[in-house]
XYZ file of N, CA and C in Angstrom:
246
model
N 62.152 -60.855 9.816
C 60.855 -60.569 10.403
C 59.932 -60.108 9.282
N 58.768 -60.248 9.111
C 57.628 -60.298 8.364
C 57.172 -59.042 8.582
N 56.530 -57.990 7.485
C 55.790 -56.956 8.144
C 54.692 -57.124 8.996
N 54.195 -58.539 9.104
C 52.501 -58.528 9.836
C 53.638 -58.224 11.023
N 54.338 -59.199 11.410
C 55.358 -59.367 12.901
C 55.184 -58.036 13.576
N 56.375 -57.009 12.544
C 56.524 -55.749 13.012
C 55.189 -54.878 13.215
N 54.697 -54.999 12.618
C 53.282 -53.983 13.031
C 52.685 -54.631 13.961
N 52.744 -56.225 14.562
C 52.026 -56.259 15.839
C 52.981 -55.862 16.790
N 54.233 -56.158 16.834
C 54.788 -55.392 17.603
C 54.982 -54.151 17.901
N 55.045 -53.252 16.746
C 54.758 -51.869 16.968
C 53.124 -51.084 17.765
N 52.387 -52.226 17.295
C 50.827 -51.950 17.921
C 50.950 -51.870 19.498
N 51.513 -53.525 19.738
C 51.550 -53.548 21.142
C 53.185 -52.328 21.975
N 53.580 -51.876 21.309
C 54.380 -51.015 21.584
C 53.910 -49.303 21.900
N 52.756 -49.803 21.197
C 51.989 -48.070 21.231
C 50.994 -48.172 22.447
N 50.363 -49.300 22.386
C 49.327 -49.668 23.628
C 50.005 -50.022 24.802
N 51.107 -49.918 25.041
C 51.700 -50.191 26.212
C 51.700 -49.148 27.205
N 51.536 -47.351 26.671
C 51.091 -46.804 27.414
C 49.687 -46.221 27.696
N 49.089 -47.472 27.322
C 47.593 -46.953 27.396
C 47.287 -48.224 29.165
N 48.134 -48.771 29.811
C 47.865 -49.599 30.674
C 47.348 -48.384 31.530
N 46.805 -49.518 31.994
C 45.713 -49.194 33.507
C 46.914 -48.510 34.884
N 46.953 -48.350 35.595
C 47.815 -48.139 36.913
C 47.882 -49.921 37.529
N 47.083 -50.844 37.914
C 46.814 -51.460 37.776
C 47.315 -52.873 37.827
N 46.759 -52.625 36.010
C 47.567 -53.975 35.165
C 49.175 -53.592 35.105
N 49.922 -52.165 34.992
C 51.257 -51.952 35.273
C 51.962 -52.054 36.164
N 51.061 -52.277 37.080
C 51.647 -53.027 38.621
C 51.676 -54.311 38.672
N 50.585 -54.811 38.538
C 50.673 -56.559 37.983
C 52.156 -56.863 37.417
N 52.027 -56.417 36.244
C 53.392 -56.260 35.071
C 54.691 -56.649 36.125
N 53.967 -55.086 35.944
C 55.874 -54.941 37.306
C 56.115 -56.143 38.174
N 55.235 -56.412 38.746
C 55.320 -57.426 39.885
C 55.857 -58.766 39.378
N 55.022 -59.318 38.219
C 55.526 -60.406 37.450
C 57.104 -60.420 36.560
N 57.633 -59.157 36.609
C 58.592 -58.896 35.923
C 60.427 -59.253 37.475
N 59.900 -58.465 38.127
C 60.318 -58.466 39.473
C 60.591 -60.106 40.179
N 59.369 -60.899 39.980
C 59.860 -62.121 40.345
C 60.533 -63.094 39.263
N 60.693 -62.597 38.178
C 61.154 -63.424 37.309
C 62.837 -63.399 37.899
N 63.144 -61.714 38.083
C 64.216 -61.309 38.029
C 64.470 -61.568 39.577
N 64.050 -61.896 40.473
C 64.515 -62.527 41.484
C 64.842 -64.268 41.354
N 63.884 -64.432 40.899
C 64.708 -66.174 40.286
C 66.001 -66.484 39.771
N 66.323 -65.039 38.811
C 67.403 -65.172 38.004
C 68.797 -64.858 38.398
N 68.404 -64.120 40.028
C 69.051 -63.454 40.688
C 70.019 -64.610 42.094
N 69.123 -64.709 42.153
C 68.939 -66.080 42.749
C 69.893 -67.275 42.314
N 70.336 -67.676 41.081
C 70.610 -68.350 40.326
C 72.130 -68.345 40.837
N 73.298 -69.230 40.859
C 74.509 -69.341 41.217
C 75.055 -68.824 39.576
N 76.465 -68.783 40.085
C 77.351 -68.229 39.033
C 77.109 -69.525 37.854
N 77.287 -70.740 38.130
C 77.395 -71.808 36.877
C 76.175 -71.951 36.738
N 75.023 -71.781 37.375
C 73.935 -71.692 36.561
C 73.891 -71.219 35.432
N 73.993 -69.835 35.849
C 74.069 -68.199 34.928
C 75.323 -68.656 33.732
N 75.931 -69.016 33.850
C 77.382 -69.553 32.920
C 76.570 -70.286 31.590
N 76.176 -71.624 32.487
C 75.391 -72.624 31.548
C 74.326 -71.722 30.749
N 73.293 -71.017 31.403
C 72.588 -70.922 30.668
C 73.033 -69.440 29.128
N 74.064 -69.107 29.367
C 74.706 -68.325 28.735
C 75.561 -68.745 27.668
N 75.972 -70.381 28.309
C 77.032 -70.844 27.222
C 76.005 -71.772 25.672
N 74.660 -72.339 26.905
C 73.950 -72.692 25.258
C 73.360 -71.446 24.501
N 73.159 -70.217 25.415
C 72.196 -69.136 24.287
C 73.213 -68.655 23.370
N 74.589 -68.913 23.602
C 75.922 -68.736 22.608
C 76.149 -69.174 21.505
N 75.833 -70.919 21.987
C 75.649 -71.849 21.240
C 74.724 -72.109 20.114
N 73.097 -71.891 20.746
C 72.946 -71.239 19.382
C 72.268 -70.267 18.911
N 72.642 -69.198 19.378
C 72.935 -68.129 18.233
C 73.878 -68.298 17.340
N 75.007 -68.682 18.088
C 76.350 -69.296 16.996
C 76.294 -69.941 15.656
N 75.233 -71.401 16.133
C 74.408 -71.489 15.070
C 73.119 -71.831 14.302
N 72.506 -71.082 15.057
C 71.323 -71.336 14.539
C 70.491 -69.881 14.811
N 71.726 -68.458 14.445
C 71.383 -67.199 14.655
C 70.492 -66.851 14.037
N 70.130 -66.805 12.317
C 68.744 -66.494 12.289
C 67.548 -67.040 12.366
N 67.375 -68.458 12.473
C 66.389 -69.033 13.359
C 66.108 -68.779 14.400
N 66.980 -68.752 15.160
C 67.018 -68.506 16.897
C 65.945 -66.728 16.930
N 66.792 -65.476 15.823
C 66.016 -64.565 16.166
C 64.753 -64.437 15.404
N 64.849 -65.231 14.655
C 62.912 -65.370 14.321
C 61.914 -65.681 14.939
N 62.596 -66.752 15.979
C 61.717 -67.427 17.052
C 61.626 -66.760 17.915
N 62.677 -65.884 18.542
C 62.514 -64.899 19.679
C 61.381 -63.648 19.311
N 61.270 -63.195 18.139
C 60.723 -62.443 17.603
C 59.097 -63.112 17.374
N 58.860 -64.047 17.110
C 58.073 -64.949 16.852
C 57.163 -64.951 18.409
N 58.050 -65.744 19.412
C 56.831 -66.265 20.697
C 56.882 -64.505 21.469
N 57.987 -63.391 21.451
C 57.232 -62.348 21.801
C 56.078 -62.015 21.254
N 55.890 -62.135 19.917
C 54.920 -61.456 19.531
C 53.655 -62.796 20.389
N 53.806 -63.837 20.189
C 52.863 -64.465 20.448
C 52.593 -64.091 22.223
N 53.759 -64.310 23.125
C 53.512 -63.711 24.153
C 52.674 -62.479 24.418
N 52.826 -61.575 23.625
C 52.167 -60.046 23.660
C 51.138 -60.139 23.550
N 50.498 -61.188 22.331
C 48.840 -61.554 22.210
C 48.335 -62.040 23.062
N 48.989 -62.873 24.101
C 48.125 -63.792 25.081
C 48.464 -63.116 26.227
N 49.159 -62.463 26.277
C 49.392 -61.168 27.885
C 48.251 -60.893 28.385
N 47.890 -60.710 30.198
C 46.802 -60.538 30.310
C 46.732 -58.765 30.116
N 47.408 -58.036 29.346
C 47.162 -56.726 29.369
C 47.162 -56.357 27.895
N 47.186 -57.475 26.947
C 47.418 -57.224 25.346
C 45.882 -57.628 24.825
């Protein structure tokens, strides 16, 4: 990870408790249905999608966490609360 990376993440880590009542309900709410989808999901779903995030991390681990590190941060910029 790059220092620009970490300091936007640390930024949006500090402004996270500056949300509205609000937009943290929004949040919540959007967070909540994700996790009902996932919930939702049968056992070999949940399997599969566990056996490729194995796969590659296995190999393609530090790519894989650059990119994760990468579209959060990009996620965080385009959030409607960032």
């Amino acid at each position: 990870m790059d220092l620009y990376t970490a300091l936007q993440i640390e930024q949006h880590i500090q402004d996270a408790g500056n949300l509205h009542e609000s937009d943290y309900l929004r949040q919540l709410s959007r967070i909540e249905e994700k996790f009902r989808i996932w919930k939702n999901k049968d056992f070999l779903e949940r399997a599969t999608i566990f056996k490729k995030v194995a796969a590659l991390s296995r190999n393609h681990g530090d790519s894989l966490s650059e990119w994760v590190v990468s579209e959060m941060g990009l996620l965080l910029d385009n959030s409607e609360v960032g």
